[in-house]
PDB file of C-alpha atoms in Angstrom:
ATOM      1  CA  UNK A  30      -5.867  -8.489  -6.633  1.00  0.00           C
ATOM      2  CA  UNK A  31      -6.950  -6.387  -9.498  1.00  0.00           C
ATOM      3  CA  UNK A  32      -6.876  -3.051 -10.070  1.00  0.00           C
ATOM      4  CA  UNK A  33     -10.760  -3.997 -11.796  1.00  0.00           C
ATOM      5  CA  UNK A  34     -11.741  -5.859  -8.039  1.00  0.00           C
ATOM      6  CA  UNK A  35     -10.162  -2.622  -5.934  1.00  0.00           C
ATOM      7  CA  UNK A  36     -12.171  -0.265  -7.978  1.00  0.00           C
ATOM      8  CA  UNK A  37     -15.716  -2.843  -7.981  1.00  0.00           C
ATOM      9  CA  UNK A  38     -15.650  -2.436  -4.127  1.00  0.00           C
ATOM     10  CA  UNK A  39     -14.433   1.611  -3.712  1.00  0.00           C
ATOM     11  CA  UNK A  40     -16.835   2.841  -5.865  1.00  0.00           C
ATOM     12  CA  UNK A  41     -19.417   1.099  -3.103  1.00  0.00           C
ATOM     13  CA  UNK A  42     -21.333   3.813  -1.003  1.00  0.00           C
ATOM     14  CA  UNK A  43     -20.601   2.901   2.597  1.00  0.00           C
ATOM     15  CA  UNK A  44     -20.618   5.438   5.173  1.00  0.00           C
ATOM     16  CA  UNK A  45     -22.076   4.703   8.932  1.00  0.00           C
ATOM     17  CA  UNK A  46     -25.181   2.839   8.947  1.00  0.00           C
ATOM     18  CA  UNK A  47     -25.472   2.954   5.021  1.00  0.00           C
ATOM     19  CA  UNK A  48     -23.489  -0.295   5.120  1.00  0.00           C
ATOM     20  CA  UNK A  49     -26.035  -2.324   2.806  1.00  0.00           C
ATOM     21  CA  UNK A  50     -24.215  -1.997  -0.721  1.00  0.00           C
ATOM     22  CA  UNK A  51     -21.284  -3.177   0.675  1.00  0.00           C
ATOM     23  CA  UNK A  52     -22.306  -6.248   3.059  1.00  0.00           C
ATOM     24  CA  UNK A  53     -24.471  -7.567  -0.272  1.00  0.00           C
ATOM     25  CA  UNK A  54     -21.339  -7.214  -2.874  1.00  0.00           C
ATOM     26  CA  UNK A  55     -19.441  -9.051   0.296  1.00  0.00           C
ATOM     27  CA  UNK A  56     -22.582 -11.582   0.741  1.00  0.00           C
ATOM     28  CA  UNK A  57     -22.685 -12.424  -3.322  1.00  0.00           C
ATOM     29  CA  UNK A  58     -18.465 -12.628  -3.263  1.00  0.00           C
ATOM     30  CA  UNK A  59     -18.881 -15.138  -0.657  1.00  0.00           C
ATOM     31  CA  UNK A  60     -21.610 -17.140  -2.533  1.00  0.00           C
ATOM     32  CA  UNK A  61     -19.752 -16.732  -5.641  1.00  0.00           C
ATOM     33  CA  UNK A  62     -17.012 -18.231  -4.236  1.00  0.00           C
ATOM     34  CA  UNK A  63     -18.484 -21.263  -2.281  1.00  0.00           C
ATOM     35  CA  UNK A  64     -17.375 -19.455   0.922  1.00  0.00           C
ATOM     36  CA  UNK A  65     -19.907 -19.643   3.772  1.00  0.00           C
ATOM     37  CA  UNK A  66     -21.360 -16.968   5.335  1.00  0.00           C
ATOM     38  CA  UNK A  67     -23.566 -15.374   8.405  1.00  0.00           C
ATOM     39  CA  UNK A  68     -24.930 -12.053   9.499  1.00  0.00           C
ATOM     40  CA  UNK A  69     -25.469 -11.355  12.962  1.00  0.00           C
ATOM     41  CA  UNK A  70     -28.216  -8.938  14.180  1.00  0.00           C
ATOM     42  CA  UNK A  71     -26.377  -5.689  13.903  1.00  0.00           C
ATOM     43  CA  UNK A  72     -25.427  -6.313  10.572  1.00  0.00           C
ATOM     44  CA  UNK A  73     -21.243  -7.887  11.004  1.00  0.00           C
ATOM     45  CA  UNK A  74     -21.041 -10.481   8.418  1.00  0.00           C
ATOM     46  CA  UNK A  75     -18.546 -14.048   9.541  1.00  0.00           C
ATOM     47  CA  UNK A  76     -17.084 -16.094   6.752  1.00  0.00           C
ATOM     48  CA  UNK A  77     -15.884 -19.197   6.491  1.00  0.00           C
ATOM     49  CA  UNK A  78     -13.397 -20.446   3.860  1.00  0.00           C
ATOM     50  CA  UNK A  79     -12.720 -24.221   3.967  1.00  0.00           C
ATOM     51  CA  UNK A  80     -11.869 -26.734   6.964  1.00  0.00           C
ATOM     52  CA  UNK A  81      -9.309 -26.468   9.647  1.00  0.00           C
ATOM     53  CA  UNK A  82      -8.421 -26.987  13.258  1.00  0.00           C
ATOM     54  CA  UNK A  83      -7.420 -23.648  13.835  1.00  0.00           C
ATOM     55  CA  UNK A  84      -8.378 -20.744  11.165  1.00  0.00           C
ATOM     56  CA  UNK A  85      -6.339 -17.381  10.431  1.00  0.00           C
ATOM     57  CA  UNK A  86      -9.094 -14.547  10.543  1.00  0.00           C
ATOM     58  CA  UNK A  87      -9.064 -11.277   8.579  1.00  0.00           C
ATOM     59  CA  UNK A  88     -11.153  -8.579   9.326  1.00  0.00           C
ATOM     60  CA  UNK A  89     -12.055  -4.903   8.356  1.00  0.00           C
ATOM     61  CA  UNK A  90     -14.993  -2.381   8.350  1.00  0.00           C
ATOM     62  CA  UNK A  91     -17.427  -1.826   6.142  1.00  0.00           C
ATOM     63  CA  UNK A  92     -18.546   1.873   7.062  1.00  0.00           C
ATOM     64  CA  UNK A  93     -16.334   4.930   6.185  1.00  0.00           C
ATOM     65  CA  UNK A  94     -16.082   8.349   7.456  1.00  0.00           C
ATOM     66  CA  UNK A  95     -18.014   9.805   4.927  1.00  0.00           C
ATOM     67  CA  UNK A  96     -21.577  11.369   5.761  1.00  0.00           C
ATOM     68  CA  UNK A  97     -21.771  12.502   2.325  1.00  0.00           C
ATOM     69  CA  UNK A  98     -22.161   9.003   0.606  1.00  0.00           C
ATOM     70  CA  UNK A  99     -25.217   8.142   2.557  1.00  0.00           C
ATOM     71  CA  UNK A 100     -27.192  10.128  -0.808  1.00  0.00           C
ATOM     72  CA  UNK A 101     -25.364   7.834  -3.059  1.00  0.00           C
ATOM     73  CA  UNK A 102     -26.738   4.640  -0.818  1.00  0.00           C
ATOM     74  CA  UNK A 103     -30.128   5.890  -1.362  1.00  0.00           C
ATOM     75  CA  UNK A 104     -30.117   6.360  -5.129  1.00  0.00           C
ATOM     76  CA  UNK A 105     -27.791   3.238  -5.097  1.00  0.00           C
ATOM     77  CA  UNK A 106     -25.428   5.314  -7.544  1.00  0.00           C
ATOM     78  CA  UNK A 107     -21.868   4.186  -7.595  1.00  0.00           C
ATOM     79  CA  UNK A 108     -19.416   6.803  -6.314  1.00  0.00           C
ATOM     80  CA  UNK A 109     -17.662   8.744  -9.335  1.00  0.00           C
ATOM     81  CA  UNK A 110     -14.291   6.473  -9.146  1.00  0.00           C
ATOM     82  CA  UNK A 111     -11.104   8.030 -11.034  1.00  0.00           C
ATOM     83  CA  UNK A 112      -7.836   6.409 -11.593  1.00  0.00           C
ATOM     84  CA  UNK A 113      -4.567   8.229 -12.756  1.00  0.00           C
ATOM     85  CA  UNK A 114      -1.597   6.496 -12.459  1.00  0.00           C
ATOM     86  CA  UNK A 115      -1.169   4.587  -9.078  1.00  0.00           C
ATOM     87  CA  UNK A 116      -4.045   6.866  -7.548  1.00  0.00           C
ATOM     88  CA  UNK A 117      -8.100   5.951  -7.219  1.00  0.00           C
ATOM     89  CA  UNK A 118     -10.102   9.146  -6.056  1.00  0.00           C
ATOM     90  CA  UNK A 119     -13.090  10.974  -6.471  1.00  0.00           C
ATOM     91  CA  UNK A 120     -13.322  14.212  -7.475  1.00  0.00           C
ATOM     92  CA  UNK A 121     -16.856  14.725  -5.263  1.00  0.00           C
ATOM     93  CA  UNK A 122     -17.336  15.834  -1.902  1.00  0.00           C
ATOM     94  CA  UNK A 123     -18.172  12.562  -0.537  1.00  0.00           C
ATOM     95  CA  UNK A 124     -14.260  10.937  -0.224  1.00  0.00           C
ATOM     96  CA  UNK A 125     -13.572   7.765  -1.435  1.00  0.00           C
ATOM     97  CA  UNK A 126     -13.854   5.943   1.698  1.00  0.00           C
ATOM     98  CA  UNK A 127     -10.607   3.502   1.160  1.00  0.00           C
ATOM     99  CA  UNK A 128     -11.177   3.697   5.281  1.00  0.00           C
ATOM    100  CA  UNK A 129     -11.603   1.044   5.277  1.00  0.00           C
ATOM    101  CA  UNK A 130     -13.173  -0.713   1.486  1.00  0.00           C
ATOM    102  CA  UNK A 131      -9.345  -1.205   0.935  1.00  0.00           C
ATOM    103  CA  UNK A 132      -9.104  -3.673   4.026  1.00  0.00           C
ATOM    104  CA  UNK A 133     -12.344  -5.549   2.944  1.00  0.00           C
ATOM    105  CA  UNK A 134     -10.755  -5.765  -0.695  1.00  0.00           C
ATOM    106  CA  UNK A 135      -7.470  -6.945   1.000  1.00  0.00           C
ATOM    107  CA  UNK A 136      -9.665  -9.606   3.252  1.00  0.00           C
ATOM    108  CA  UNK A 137     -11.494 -10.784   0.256  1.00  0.00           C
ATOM    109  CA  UNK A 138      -8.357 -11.071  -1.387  1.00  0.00           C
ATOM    110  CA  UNK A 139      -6.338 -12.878   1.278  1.00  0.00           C
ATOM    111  CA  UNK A 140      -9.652 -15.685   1.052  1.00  0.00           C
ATOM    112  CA  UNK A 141      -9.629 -16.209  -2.210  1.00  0.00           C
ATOM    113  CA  UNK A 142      -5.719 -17.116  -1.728  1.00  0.00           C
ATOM    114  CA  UNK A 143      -5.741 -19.356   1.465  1.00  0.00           C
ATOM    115  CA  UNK A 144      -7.241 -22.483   1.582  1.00  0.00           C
ATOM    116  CA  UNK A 145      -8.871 -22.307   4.627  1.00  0.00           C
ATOM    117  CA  UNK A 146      -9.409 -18.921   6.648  1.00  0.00           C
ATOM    118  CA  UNK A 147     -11.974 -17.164   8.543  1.00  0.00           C
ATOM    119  CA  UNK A 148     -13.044 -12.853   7.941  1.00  0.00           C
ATOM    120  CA  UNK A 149     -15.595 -10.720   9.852  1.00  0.00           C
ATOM    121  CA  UNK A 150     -16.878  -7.233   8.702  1.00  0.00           C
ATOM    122  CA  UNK A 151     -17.739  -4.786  11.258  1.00  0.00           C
ATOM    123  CA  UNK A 152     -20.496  -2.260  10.489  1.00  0.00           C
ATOM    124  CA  UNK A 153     -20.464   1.074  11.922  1.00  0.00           C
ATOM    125  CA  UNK A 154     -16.678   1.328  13.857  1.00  0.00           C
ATOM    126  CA  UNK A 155     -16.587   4.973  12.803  1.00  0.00           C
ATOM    127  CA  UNK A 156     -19.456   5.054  15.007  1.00  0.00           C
ATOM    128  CA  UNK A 157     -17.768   4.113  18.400  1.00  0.00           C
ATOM    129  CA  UNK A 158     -17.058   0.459  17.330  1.00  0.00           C
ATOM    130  CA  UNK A 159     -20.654  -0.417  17.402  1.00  0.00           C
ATOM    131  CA  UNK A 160     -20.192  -3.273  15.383  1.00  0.00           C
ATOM    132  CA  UNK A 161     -17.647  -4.718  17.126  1.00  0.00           C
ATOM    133  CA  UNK A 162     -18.666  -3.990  20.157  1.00  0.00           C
ATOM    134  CA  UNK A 163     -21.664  -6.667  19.299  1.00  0.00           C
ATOM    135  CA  UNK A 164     -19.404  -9.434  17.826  1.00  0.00           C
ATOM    136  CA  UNK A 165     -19.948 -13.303  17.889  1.00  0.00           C
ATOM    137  CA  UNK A 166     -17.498 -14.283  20.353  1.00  0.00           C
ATOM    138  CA  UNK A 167     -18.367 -17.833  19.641  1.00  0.00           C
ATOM    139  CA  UNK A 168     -16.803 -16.931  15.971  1.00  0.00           C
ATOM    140  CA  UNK A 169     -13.179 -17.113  17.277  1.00  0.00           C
ATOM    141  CA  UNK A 170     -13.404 -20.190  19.174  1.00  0.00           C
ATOM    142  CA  UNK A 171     -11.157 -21.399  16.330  1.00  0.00           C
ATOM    143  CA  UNK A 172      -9.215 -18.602  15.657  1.00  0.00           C
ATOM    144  CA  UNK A 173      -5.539 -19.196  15.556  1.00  0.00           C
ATOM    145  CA  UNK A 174      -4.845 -15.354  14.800  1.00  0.00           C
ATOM    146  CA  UNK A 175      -6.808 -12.371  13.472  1.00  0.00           C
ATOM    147  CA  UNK A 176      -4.791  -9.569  11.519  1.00  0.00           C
ATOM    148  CA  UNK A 177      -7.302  -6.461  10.768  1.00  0.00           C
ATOM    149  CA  UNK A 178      -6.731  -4.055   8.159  1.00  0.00           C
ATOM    150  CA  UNK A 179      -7.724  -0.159   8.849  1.00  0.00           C
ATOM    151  CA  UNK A 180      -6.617   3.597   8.622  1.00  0.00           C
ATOM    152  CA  UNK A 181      -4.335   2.787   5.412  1.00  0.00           C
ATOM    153  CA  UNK A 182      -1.351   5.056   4.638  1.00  0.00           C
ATOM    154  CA  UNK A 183      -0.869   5.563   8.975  1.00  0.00           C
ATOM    155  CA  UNK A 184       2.327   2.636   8.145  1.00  0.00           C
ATOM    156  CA  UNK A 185       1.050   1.479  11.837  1.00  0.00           C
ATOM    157  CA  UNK A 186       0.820  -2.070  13.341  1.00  0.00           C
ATOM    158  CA  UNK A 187      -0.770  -2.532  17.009  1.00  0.00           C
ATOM    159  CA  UNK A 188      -0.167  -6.212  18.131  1.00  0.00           C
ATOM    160  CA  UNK A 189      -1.321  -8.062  21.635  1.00  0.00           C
ATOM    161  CA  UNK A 190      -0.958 -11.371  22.980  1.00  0.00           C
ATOM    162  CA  UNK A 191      -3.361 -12.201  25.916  1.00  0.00           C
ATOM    163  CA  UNK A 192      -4.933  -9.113  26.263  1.00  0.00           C
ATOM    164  CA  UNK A 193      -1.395  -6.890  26.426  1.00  0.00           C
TER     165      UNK A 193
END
């Protein structure tokens, strides 16, 4: 990945329910990049890379915690991005939201490597999950394994196996 990519998808407004700048720059990656791709009613976007049995499936959310950006949405004004040394911030109010536009830069990323490989993109999980909690089941049906990127910097992993 590129520093140029990472900084083409933070500088997205995206808080909760503002999610539109972001699913459309992850809607034109996906055409871009012959990668098919669905949106559901509550706004979750499914790709699909490729052909396999059984696909490994990223996923992150699109929304951050972030009130502030929802002006930037409106005025469709990229956020004020700043990069000195190994650090990307703003110096606004607003944040810069890598909760969680890192993990959909680090999904994007992982499809553009793998051959074949499945991503979803949650709206609104700072809002309860809503997103989630409205998923495609039928999605996963071929779903080997799904690692989901969130809450960068925590150095946590949360694994389960049959629902444990």
């Amino acid at each position: 990945m590129t520093i140029q990519f990472l900084k083409s998808i933070m500088r997205i407004p995206s808080c909760s329910g503002h999610e539109d700048l972001v699913q459309g720059f992850v809607m034109q990656w996906a055409k871009s990049n012959g990668v098919q791709c669905s949106e559901d009613g509550k706004g979750n976007l499914y790709l699909t890379k490729g052909s396999s049995e059984w696909y490994p499936c990223v996923a992150a959310h699109m929304d951050t915690v972030f009130d502030e950006q929802a002006e930037y949405v409106k005025l469709k004004k990229p956020l004020p991005i700043k990069i000195d040394g190994d650090r990307m911030y703003v110096d606004a109010d607003t944040g810069i939201g890598a909760d969680d536009k890192a993990g959909v830069a680090i999904c994007l990323d992982a499809m553009s490597k793998l051959p074949a490989c499945k991503a979803v993109f949650f709206v609104e999980e700072e809002r309860e999950m809503r997103g989630s909690r409205q998923l495609d089941p039928s999605f996963f049906e071929d779903v080997s394994y799904c690692i989901a990127w969130d809450s960068p910097g925590w150095n946590r992993a949360t694994k389960a196996l049959a629902g444990v």
